[in-house]
PDB file of C-alpha atoms in Angstrom:
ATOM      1  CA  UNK A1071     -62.900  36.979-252.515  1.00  0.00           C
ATOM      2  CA  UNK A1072     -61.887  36.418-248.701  1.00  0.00           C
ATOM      3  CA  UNK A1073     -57.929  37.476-249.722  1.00  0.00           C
ATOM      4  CA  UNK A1074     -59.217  40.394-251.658  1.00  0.00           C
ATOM      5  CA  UNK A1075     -61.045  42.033-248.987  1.00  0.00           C
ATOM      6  CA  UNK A1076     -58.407  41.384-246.686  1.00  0.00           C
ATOM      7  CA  UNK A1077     -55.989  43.263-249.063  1.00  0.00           C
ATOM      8  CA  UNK A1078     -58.927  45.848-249.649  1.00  0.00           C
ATOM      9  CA  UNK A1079     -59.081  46.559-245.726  1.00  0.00           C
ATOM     10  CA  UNK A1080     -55.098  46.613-244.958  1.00  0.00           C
ATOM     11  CA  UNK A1081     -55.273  49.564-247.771  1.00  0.00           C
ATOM     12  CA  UNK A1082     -58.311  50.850-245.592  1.00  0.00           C
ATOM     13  CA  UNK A1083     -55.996  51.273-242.443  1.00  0.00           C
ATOM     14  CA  UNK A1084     -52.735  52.460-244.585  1.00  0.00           C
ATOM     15  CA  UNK A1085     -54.887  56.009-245.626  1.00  0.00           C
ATOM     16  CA  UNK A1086     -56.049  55.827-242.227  1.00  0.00           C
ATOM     17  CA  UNK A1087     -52.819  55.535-240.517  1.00  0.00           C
ATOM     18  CA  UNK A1088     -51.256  58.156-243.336  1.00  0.00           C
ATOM     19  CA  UNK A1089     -53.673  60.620-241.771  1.00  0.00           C
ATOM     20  CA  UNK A1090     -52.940  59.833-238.251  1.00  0.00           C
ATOM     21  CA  UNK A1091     -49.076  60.594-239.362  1.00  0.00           C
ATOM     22  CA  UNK A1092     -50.514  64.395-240.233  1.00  0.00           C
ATOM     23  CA  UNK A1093     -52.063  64.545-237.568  1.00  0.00           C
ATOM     24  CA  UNK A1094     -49.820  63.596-234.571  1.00  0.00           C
ATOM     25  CA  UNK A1095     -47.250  66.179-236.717  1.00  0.00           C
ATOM     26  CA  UNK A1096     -50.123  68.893-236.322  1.00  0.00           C
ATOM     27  CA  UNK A1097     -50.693  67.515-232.733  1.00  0.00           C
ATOM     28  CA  UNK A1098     -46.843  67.088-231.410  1.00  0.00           C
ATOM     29  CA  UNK A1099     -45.017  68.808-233.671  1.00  0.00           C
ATOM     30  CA  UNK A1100     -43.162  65.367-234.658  1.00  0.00           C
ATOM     31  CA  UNK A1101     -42.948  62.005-234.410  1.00  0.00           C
ATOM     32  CA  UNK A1102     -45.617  60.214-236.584  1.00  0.00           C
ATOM     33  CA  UNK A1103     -43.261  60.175-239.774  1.00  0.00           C
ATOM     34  CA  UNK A1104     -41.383  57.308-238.016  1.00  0.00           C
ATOM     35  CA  UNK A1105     -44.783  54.877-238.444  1.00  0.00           C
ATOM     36  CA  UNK A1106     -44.158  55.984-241.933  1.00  0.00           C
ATOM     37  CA  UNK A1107     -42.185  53.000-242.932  1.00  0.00           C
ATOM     38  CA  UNK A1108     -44.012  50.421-241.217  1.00  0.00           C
ATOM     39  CA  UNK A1109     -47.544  51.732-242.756  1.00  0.00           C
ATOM     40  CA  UNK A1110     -45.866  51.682-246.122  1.00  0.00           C
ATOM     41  CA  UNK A1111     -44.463  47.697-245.654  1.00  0.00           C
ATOM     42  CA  UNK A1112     -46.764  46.114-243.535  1.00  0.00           C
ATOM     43  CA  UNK A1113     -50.688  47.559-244.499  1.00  0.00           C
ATOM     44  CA  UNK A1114     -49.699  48.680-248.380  1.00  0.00           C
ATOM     45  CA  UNK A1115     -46.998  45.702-248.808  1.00  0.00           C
ATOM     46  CA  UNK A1116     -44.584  47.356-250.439  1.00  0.00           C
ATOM     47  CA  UNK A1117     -40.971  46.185-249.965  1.00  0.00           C
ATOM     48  CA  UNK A1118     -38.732  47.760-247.202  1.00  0.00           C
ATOM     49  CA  UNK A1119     -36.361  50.092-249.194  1.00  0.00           C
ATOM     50  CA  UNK A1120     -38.945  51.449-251.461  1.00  0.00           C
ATOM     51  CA  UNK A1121     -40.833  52.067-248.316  1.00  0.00           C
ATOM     52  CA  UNK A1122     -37.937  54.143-246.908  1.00  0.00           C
ATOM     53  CA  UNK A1123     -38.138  56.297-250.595  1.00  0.00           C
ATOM     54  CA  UNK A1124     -41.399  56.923-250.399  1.00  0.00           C
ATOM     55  CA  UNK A1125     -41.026  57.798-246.794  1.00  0.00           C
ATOM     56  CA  UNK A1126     -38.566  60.434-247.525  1.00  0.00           C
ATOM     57  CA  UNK A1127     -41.087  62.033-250.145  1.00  0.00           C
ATOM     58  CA  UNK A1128     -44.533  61.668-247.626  1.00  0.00           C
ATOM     59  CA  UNK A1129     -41.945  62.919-244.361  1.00  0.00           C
ATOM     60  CA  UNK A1130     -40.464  65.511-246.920  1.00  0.00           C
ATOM     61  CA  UNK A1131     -43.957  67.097-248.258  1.00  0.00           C
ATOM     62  CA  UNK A1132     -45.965  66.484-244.348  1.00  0.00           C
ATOM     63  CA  UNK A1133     -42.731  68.421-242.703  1.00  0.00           C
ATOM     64  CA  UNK A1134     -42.667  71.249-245.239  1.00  0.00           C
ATOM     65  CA  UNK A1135     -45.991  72.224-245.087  1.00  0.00           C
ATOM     66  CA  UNK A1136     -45.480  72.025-241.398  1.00  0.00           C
ATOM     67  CA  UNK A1137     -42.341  74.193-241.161  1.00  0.00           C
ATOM     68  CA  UNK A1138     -44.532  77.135-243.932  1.00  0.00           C
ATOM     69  CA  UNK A1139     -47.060  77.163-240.824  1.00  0.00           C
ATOM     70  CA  UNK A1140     -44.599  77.427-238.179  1.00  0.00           C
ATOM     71  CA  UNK A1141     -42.441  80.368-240.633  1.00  0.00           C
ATOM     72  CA  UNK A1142     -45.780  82.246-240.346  1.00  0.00           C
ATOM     73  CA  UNK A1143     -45.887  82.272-236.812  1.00  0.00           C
ATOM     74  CA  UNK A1144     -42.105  83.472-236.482  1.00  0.00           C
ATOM     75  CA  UNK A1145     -40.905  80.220-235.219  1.00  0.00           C
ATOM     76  CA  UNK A1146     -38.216  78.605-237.642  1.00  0.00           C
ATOM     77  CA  UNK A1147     -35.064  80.048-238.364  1.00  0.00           C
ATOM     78  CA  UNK A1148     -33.954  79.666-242.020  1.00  0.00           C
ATOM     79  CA  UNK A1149     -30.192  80.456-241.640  1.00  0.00           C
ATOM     80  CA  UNK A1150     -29.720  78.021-238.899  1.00  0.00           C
ATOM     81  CA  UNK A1151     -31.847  75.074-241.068  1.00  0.00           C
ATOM     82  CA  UNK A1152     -29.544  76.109-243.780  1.00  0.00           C
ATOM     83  CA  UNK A1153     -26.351  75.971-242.145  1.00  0.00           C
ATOM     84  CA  UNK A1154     -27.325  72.620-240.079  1.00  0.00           C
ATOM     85  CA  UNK A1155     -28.588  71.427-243.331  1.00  0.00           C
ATOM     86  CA  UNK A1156     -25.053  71.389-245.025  1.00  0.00           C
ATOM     87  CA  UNK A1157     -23.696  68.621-243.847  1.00  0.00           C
ATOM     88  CA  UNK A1158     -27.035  66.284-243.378  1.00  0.00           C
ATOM     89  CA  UNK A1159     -28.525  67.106-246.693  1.00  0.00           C
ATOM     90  CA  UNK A1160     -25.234  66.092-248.071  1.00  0.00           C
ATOM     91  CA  UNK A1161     -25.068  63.427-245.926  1.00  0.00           C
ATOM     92  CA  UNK A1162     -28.812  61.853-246.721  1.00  0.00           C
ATOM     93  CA  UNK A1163     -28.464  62.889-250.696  1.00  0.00           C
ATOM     94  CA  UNK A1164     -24.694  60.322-250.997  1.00  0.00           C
ATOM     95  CA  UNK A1165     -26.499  57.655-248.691  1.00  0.00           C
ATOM     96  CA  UNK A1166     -29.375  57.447-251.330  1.00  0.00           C
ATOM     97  CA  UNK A1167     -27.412  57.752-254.368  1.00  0.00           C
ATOM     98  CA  UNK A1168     -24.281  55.613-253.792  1.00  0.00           C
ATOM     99  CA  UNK A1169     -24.338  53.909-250.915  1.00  0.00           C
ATOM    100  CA  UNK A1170     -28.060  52.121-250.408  1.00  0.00           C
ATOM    101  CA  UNK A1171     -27.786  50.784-254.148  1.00  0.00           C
ATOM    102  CA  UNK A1172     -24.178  49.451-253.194  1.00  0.00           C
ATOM    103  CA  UNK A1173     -26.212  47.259-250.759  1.00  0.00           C
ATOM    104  CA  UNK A1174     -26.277  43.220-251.656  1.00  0.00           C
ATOM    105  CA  UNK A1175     -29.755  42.096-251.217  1.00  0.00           C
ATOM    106  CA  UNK A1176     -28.703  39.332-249.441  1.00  0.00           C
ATOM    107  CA  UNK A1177     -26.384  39.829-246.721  1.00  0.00           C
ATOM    108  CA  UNK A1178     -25.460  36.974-245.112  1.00  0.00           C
ATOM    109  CA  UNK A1179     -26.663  33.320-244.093  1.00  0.00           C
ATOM    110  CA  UNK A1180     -26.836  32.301-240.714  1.00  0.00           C
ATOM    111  CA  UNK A1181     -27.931  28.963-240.170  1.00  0.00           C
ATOM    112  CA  UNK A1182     -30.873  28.384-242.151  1.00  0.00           C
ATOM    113  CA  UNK A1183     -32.027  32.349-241.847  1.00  0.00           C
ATOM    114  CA  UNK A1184     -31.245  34.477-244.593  1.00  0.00           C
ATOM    115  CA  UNK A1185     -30.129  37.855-243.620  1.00  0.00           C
ATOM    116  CA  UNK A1186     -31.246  40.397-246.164  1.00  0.00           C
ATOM    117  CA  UNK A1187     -31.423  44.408-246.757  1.00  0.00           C
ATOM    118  CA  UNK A1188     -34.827  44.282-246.194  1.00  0.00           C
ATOM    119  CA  UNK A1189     -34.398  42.516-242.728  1.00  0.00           C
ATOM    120  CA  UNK A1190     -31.484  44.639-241.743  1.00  0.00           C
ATOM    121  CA  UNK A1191     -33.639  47.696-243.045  1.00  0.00           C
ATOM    122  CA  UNK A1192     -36.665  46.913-240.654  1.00  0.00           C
ATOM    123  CA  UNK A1193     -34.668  46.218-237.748  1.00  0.00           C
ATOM    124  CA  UNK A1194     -32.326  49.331-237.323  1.00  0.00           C
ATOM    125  CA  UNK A1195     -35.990  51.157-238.314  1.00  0.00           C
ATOM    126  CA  UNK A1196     -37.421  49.390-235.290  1.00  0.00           C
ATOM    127  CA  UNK A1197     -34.240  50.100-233.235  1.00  0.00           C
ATOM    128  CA  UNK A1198     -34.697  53.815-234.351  1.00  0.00           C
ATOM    129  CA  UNK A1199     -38.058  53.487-233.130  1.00  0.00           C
ATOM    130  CA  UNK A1200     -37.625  52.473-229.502  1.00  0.00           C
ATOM    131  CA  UNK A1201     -35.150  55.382-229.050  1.00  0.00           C
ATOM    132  CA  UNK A1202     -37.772  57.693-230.353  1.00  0.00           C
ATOM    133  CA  UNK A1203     -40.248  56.055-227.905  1.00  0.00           C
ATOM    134  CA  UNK A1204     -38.011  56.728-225.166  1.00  0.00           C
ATOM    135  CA  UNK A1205     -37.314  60.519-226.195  1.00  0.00           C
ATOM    136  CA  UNK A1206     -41.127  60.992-226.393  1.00  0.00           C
ATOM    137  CA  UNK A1207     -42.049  59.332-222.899  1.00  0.00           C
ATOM    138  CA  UNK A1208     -39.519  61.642-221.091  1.00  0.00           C
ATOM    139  CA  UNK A1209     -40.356  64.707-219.437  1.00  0.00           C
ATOM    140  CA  UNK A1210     -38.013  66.890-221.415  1.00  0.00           C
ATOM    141  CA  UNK A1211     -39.137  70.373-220.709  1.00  0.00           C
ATOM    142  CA  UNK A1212     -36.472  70.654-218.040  1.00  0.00           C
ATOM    143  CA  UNK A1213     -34.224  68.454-219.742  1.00  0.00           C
ATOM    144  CA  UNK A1214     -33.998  71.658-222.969  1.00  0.00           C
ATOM    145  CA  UNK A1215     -34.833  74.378-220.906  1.00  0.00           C
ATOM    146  CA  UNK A1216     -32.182  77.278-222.329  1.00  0.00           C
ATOM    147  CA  UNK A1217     -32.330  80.712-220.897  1.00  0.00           C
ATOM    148  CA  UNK A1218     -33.364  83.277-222.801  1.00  0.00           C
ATOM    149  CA  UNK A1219     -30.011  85.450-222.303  1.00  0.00           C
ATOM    150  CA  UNK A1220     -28.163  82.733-223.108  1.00  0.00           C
ATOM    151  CA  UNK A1221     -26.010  83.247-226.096  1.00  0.00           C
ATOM    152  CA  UNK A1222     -23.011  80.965-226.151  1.00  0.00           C
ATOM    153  CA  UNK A1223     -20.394  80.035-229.196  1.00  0.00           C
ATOM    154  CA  UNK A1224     -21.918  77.450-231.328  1.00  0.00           C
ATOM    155  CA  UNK A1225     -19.578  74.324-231.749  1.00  0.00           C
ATOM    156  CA  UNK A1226     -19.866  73.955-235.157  1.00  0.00           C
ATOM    157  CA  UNK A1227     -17.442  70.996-235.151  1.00  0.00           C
ATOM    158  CA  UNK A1228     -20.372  68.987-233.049  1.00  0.00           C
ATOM    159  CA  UNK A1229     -22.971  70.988-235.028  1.00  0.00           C
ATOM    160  CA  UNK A1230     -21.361  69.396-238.792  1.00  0.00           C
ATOM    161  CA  UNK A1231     -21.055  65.816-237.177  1.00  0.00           C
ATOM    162  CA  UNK A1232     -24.081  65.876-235.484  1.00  0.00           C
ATOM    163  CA  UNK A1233     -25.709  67.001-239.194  1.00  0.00           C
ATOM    164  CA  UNK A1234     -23.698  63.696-240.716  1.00  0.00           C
ATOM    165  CA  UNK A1235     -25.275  61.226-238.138  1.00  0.00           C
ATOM    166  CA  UNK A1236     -28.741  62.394-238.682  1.00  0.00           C
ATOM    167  CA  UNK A1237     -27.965  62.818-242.606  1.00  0.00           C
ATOM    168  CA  UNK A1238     -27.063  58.737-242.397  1.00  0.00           C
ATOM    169  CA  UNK A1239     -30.127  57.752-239.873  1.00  0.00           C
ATOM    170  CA  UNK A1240     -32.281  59.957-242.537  1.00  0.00           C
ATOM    171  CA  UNK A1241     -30.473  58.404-245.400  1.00  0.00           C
ATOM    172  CA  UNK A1242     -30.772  54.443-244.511  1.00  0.00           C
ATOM    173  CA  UNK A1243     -33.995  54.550-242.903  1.00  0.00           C
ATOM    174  CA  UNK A1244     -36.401  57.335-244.413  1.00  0.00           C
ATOM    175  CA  UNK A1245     -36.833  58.789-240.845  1.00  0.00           C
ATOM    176  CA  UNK A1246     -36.893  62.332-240.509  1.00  0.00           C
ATOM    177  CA  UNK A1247     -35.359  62.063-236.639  1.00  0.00           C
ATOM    178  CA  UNK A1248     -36.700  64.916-235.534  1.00  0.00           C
ATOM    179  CA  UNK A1249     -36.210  63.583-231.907  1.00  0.00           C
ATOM    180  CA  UNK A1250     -32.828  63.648-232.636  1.00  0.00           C
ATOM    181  CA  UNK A1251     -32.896  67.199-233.994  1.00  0.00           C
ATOM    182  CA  UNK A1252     -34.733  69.141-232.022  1.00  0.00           C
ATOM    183  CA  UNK A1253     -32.304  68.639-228.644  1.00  0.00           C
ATOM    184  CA  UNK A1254     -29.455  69.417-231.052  1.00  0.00           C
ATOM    185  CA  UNK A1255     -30.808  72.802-232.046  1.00  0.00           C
ATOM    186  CA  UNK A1256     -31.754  73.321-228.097  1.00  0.00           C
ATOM    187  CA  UNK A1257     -28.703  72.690-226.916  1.00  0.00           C
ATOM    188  CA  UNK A1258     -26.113  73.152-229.404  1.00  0.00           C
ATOM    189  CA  UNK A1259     -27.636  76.210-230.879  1.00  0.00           C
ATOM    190  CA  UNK A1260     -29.165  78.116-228.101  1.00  0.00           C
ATOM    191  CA  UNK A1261     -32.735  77.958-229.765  1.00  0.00           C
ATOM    192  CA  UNK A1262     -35.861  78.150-227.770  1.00  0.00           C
ATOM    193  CA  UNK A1263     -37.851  74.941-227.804  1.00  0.00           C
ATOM    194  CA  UNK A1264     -40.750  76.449-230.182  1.00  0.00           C
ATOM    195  CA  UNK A1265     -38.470  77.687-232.614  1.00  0.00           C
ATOM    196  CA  UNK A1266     -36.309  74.556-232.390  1.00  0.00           C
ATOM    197  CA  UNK A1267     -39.218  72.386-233.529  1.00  0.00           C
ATOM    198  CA  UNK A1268     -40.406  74.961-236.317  1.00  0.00           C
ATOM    199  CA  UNK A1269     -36.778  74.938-237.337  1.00  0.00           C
ATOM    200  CA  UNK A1270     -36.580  71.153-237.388  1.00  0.00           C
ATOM    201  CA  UNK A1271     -39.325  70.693-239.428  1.00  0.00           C
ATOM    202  CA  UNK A1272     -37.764  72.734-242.146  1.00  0.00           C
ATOM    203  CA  UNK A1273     -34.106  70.874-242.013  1.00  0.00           C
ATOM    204  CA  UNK A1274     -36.460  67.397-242.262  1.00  0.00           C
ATOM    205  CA  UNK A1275     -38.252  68.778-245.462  1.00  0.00           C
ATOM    206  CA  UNK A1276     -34.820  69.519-246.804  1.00  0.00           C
ATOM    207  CA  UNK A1277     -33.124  66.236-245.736  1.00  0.00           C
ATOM    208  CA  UNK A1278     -36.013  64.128-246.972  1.00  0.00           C
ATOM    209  CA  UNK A1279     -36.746  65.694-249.970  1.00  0.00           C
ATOM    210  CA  UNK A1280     -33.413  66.276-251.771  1.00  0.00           C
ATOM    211  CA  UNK A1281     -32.596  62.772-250.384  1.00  0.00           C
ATOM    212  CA  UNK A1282     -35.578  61.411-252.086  1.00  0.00           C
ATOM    213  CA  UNK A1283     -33.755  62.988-255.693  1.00  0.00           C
ATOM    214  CA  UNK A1284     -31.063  60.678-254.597  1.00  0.00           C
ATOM    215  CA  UNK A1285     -33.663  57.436-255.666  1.00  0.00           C
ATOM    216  CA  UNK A1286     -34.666  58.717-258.891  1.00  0.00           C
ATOM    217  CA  UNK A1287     -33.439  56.425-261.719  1.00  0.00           C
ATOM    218  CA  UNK A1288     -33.324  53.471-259.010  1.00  0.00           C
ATOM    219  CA  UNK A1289     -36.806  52.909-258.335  1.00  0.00           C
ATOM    220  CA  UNK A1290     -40.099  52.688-259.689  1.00  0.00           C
ATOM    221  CA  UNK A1291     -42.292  55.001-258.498  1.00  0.00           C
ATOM    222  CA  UNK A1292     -45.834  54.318-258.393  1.00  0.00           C
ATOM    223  CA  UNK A1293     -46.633  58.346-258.264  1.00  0.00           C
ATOM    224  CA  UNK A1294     -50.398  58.590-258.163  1.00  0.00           C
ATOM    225  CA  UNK A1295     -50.133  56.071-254.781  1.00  0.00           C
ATOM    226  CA  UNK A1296     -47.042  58.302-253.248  1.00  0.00           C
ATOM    227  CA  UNK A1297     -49.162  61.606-254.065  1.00  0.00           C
ATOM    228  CA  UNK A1298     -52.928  59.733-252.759  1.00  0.00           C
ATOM    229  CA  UNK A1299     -50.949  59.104-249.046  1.00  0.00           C
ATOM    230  CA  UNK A1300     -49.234  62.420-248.917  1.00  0.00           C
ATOM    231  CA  UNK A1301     -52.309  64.265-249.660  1.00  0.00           C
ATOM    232  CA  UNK A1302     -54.022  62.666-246.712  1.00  0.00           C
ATOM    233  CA  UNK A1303     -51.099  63.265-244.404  1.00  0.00           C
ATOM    234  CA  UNK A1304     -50.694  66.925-245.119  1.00  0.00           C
ATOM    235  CA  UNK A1305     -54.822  67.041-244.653  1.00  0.00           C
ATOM    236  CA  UNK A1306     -54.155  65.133-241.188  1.00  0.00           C
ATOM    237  CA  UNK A1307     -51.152  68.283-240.465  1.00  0.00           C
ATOM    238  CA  UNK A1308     -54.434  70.756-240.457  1.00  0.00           C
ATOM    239  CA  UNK A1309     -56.960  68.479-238.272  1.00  0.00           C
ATOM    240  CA  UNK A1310     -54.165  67.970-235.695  1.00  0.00           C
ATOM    241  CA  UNK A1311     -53.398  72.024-235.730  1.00  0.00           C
ATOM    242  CA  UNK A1312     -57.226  72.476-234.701  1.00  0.00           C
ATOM    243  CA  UNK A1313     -56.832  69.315-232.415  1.00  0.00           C
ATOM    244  CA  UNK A1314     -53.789  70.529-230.625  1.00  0.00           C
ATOM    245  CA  UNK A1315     -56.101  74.079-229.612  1.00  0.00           C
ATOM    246  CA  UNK A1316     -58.038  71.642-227.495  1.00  0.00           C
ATOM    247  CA  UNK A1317     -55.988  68.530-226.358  1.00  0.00           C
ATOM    248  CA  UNK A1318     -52.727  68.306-224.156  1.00  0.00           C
ATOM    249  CA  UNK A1319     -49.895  68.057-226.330  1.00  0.00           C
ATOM    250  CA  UNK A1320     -47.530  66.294-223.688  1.00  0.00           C
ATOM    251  CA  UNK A1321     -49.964  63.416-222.337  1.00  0.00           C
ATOM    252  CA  UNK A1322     -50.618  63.221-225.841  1.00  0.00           C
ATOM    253  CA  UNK A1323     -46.505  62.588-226.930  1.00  0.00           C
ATOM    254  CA  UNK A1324     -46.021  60.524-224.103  1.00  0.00           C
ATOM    255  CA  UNK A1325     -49.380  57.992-225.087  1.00  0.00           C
ATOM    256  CA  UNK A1326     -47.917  57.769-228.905  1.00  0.00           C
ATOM    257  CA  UNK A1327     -44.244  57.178-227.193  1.00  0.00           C
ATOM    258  CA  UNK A1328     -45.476  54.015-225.884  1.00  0.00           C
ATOM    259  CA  UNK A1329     -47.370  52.804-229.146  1.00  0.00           C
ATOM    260  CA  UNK A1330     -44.514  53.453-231.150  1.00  0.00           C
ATOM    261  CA  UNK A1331     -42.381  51.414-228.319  1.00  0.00           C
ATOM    262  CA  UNK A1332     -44.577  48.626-228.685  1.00  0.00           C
ATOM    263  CA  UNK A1333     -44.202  48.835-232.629  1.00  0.00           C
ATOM    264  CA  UNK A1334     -40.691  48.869-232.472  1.00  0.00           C
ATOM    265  CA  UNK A1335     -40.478  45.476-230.122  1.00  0.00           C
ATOM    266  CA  UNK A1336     -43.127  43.974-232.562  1.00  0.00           C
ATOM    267  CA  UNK A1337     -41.000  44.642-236.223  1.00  0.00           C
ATOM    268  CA  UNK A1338     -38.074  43.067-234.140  1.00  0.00           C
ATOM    269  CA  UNK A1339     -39.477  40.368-233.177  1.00  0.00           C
ATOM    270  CA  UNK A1340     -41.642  39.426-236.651  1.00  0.00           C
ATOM    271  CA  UNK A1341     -38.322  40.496-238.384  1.00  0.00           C
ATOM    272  CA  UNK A1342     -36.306  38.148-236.651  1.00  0.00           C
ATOM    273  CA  UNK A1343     -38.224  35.469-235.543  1.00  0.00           C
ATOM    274  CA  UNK A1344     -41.209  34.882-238.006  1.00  0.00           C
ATOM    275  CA  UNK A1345     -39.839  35.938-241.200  1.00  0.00           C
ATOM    276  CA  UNK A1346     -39.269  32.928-243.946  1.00  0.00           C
TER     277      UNK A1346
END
């Protein structure tokens, strides 16, 4: 009875925490997809590289239906998410098709601790983490400030590899590293910060979604569960829009920078050090 509730209540806080993952995208524009994983593993138990599957289908669905609001307000640029989007929706769709099944479940054996995929999985996630953490906490309106006359020559050399990095981070880890995009559409591209986050939504949907065709065939997928959590995320996109009318955005990001820093130290540490 005890071990049911306990399971009963961890399922409790995974629809709660899928809503909070709406709603700091509604609030911030970004950023609660990465808790994605860690919701999925640690309060709904599934196993790690599921988790990053369904992530790429909740982060996919939550980040499209963002981007549609931001496309109504003028703020994401389709030919720019498309040409970005060549190389890292390539890049995410070969990762998840090829390469993640080519993993060995078991890595290696150090010792008596068992490296596995699922470890390795959790602990690049967390790494991915901490430098999201960091990216949230800074002050970065300076950092990205373009001016509007600005029009320089896009390097589309750096534009193409930059795509390929994200497209693997996306691919491995079921992150939508939108802290990674959104200062390579300020800076590389010349967009304005609003339109660079509208924009990045859209190239997420894109990445995470066609990467999550890349799984079909190699996973089970327990639908009516993936569709229950993404429901409740997208409904957590619209509370955080009316939220964000009221409440600082930027105190806001830099608060869920250091919760997401403190998750990121915790999966290393239980990953490492307490796992059997």
């Amino acid at each position: 009875m005890r071990f049911a509730l306990n399971i009963n209540l961890m399922e409790i806080a995974g629809y709660i925490a899928s809503a909070l993952i709406g709603i700091s995208l509604g609030l911030i524009g970004g950023g609660g997809s990465i808790l994605t994983v860690p919701v999925m593993v640690y309060l709904f138990g599934i196993n790690p590289i599921l988790s990053t599957s369904y992530s790429l289908f909740v982060v996919g669905s939550t980040s499209l239906v963002g981007a549609f609001n931001n496309y109504r307000k003028g703020l994401v640029r389709i030919k720019t998410a498309l040409l970005f989007g060549l190389s890292s929706i390539t890049t995410v769709f070969i990762t998840r098709k090829f390469i993640i099944p080519a993993i060995p479940t078991d890595i290696a054996t150090i010792g008596h601790f068992q490296l596995t995929q699922a470890i390795v999985t959790m602990v690049l996630f967390a790494i991915l983490m901490v430098i999201a953490s960091i990216s949230m906490m800074k002050n970065q309106d300076g950092k990205y400030k373009v001016d509007a006359g600005e029009h320089k020559k896009v390097n589309l050399s750096k534009l193409l590899a930059y795509g390929v990095a994200i497209g693997v981070a996306t691919g491995i880890l079921g992150a939508g590293g939108g802290f990674l995009l959104i200062p390579t559409l300020v800076l590389l591209v010349k967009l304005p910060m609003k339109e660079a986050i509208g924009t990045s939504l859209l190239i997420i949907a894109l990445n995470s979604l066609i990467g999550f065709t890349g799984d079909i065939g190699h996973f089970t997928m327990n639908w009516f569960f993936l569709m229950k959590v993404t429901t409740i995320a997208i409904a957590g996109i619209f509370i955080g829009g009316i939220l964000s009318k009221k409440i600082s955005g930027d105190k806001l990001k830099k608060g869920f920078g250091w919760f997401v820093l403190l998750m990121g130290i915790y999966i290393i540490v239980k990953e490492l050090f307490f796992t059997k």
